PDB file of C-alpha atoms in Angstrom:
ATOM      1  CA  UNK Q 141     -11.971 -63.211   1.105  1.00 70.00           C
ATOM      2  CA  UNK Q 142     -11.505 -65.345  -2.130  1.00 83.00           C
ATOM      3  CA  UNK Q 143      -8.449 -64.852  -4.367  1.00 84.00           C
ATOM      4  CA  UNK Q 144     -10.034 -62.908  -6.976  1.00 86.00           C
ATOM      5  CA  UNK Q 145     -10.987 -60.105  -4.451  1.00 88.00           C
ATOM      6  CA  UNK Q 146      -7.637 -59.904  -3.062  1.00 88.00           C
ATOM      7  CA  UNK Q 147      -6.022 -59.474  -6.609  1.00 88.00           C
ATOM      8  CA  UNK Q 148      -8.367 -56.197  -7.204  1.00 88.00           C
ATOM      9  CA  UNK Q 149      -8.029 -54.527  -4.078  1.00 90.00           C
ATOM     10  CA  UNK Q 150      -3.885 -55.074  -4.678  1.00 90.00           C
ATOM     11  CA  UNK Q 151      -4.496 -54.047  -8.027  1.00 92.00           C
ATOM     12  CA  UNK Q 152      -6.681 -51.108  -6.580  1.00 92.00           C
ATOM     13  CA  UNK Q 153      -3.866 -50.061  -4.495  1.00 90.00           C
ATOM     14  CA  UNK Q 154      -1.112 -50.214  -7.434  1.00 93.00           C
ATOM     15  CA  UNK Q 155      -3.327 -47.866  -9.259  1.00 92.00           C
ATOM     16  CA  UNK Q 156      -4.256 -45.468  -6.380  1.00 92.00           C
ATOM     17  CA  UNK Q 157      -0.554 -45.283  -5.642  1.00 93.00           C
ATOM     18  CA  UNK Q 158       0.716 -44.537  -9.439  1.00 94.00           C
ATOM     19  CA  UNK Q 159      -1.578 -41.735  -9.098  1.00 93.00           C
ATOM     20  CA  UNK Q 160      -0.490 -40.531  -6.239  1.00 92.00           C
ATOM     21  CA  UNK Q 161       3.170 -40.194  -7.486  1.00 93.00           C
ATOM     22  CA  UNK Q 162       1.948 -38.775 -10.469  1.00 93.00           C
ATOM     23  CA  UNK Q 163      -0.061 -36.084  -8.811  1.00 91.00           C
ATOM     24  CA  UNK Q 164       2.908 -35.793  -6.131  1.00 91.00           C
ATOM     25  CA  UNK Q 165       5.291 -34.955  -9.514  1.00 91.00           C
ATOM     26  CA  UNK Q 166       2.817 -32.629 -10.624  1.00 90.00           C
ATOM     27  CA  UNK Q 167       2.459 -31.228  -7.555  1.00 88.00           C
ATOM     28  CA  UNK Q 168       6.408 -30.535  -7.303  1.00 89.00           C
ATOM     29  CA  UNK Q 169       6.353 -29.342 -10.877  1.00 89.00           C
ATOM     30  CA  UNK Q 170       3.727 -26.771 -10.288  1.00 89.00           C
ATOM     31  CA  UNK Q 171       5.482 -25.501  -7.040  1.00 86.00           C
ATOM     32  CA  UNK Q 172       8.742 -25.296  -9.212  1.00 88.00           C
ATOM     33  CA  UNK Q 173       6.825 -23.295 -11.628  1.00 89.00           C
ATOM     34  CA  UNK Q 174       5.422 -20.961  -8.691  1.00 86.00           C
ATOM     35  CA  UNK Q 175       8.960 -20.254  -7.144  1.00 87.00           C
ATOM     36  CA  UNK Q 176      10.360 -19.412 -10.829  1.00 89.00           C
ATOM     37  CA  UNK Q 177       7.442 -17.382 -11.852  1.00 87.00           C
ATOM     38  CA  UNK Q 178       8.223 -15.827  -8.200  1.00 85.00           C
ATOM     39  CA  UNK Q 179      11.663 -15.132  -9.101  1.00 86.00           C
ATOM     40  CA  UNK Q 180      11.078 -13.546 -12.508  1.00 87.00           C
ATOM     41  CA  UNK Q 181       8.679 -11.159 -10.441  1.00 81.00           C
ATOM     42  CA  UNK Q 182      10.887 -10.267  -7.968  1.00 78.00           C
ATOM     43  CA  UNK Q 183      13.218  -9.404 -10.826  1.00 81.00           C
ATOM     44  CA  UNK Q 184      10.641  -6.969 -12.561  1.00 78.00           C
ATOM     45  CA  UNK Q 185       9.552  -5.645  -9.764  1.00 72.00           C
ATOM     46  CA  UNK Q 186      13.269  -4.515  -8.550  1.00 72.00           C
ATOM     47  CA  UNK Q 187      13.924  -3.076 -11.973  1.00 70.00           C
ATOM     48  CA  UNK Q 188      10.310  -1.045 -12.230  1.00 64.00           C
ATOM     49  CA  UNK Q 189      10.031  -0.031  -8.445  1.00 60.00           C
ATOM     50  CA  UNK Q 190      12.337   2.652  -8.369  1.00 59.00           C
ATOM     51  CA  UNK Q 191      11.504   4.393 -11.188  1.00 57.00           C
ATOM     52  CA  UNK Q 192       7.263   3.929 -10.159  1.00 56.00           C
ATOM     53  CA  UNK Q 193       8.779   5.505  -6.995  1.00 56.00           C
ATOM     54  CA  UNK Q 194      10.379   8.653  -8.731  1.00 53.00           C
ATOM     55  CA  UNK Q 195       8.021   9.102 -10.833  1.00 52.00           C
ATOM     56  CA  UNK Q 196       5.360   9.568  -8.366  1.00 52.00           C
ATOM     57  CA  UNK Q 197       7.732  11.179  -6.302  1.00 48.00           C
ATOM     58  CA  UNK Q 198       8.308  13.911  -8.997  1.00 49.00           C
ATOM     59  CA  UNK Q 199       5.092  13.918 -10.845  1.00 46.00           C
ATOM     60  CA  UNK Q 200       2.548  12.215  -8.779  1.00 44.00           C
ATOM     61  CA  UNK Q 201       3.339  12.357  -5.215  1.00 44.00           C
ATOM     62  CA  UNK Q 202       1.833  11.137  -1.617  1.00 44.00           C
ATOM     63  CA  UNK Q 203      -0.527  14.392  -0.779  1.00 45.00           C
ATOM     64  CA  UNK Q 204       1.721  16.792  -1.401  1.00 46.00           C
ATOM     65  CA  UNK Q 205       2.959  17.411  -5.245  1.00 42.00           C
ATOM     66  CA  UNK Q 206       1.156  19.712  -6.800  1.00 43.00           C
ATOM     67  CA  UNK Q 207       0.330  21.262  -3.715  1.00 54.00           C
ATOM     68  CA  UNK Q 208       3.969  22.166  -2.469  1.00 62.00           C
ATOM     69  CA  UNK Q 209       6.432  24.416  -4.881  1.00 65.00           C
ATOM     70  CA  UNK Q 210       9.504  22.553  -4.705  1.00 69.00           C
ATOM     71  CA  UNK Q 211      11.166  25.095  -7.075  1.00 70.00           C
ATOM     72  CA  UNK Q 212      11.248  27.599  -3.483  1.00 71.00           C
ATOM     73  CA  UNK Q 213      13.830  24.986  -2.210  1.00 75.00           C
ATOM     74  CA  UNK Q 214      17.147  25.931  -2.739  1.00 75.00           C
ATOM     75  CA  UNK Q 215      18.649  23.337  -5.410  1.00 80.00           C
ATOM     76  CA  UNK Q 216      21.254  22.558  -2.892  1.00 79.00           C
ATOM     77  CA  UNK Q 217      18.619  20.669  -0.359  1.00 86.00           C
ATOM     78  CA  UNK Q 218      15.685  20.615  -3.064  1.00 85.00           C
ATOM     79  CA  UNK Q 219      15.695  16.197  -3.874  1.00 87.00           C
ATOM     80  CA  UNK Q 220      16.319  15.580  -0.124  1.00 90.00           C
ATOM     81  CA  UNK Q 221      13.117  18.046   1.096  1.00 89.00           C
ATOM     82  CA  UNK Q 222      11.202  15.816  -1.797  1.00 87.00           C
ATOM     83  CA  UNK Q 223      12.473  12.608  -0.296  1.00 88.00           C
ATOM     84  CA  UNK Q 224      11.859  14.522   3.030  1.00 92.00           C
ATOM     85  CA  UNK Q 225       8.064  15.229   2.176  1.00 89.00           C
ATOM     86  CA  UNK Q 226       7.422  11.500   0.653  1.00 86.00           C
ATOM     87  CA  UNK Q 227       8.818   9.470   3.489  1.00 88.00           C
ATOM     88  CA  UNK Q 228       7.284  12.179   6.111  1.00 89.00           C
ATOM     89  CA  UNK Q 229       4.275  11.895   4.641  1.00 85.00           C
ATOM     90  CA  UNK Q 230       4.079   7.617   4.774  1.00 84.00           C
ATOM     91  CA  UNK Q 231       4.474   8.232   8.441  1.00 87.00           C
ATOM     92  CA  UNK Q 232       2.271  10.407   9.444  1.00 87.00           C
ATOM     93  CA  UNK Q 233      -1.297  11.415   9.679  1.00 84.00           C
ATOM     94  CA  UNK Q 234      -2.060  13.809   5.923  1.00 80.00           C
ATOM     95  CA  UNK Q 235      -3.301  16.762   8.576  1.00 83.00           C
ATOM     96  CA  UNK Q 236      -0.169  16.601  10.380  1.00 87.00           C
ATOM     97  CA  UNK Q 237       1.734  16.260   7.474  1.00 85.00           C
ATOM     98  CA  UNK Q 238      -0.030  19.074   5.397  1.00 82.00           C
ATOM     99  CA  UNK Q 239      -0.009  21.306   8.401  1.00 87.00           C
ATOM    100  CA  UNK Q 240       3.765  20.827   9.807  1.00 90.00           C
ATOM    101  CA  UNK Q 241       5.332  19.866   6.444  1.00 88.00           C
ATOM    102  CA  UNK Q 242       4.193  21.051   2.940  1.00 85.00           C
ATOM    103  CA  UNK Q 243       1.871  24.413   5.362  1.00 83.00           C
ATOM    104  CA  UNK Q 244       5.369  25.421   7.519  1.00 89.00           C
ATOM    105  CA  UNK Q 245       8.291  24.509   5.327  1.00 90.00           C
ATOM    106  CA  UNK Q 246       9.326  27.227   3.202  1.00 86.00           C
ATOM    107  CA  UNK Q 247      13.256  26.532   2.030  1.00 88.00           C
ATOM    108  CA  UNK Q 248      16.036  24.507   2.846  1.00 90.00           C
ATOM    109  CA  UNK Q 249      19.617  24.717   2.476  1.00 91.00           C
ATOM    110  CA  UNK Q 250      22.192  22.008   2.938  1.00 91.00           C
ATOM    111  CA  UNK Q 251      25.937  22.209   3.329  1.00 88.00           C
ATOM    112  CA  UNK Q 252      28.312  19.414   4.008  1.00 87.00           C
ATOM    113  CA  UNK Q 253      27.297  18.658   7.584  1.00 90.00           C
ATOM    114  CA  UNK Q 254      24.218  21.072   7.859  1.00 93.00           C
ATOM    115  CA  UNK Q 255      20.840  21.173   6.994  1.00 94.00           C
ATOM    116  CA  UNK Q 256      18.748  24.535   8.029  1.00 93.00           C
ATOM    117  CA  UNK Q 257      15.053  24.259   7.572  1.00 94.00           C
ATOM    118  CA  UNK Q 258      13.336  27.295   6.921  1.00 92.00           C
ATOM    119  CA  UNK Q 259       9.625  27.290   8.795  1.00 92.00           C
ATOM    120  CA  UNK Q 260       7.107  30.163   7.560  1.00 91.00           C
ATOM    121  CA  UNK Q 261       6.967  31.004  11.769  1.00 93.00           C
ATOM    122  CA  UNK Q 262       8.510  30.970  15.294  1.00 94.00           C
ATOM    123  CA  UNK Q 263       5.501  28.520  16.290  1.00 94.00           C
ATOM    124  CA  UNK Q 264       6.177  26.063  13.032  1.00 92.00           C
ATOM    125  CA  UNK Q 265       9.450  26.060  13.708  1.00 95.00           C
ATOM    126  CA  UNK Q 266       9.464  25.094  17.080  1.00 95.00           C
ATOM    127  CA  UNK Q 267       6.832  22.474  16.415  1.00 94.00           C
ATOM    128  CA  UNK Q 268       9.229  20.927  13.957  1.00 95.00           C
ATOM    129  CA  UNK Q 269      12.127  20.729  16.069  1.00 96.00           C
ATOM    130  CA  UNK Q 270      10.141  19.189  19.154  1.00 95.00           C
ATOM    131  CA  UNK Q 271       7.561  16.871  17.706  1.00 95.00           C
ATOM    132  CA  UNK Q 272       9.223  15.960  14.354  1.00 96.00           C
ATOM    133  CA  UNK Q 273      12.980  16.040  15.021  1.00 96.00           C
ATOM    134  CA  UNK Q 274      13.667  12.692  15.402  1.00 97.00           C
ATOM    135  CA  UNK Q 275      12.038  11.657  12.456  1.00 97.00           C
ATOM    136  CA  UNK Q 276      13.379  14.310  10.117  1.00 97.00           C
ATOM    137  CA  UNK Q 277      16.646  12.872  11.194  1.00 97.00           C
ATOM    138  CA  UNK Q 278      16.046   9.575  10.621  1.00 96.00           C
ATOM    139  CA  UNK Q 279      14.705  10.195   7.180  1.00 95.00           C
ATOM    140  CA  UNK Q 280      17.383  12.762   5.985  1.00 95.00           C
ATOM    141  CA  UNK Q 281      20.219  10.344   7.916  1.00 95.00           C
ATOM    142  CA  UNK Q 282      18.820   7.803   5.336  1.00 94.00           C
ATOM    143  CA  UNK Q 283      18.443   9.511   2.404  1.00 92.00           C
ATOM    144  CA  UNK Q 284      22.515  11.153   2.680  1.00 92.00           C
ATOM    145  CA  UNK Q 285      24.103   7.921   4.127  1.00 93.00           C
ATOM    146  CA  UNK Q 286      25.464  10.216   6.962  1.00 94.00           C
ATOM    147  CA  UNK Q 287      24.712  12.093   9.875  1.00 94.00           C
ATOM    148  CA  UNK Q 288      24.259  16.035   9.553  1.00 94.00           C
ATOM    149  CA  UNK Q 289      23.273  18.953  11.862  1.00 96.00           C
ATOM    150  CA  UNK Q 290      19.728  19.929  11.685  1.00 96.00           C
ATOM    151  CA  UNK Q 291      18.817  23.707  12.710  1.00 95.00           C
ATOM    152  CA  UNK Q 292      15.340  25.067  11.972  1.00 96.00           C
ATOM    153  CA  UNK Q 293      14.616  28.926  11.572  1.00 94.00           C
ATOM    154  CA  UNK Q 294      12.072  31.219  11.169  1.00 93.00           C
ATOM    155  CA  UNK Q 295      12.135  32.291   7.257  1.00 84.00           C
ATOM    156  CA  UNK Q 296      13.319  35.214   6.801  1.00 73.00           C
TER     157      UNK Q 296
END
């Protein structure tokens, strides 16, 4: 290979790696950009979340506002059967949910370490305590930050 041809192929090479480091710097620039823009989301998104989350909670719901009077709920228990219904209702099927939930659950009460659930029959209120215990008390452990009785009765 003569002299000349040498000298362009190093010269080549110079130029294919100055344009690799520049496209490596862009490259970590971008990324940089990507984690920030990231960031600033995250940020929004903890700030906005909770109140999308109430406010379809309250106004909008997950299958069951505007279907459910949660004014029958004593005011005592009535924010924990919402939070109740909206986490219940993320975990299982909308039948079971509309039938064993928002079609059997007619008032609450809650005292310090109690929580009675009122079911609209003897049949409702059994199904409640064998299929869905568990996860009522899981959800309403949650919601309180503490562990309370659970008792389910027929309404009155």
């Amino acid at each position: 290979m003569a002299e000349t041809e040498w000298k362009a192929i190093w010269q080549e090479l110079e130029s294919l790696k100055r344009e690799n480091k520049y496209l490596r710097n862009l490259l970590d620039v971008t990324l940089d950009k990507v984690v920030e823009i990231e960031r600033r989301i995250n940020r929004v998104e903890e700030k906005v979340n909770p109140g999308l989350e109430l406010y379809y909670r309250e106004y909008k719901g997950i299958g069951y506002a505007g279907k459910y009077n949660f004014e029958q709920i004593d005011e005592s228990a009535r924010e924990l059967i919402k939070n109740l219904f909206y986490e219940a209702a993320k975990k299982i099927s909308s039948p079971s949910f509309e039938t064993w939930f928002t079609g059997t659950i007619t008032d609450a009460r809650l005292t310090e370490d109690l929580l009675i659930i009122y079911a609209n029959n003897d049949f409702g209120r059994d199904w409640l305590e064998t299929k869905y215990s568990d996860l009522i008390h899981e959800i309403v452990a949650k919601f309180l930050q503490r562990e309370v009785q659970i008792q389910f009765v027929k309404d009155r």
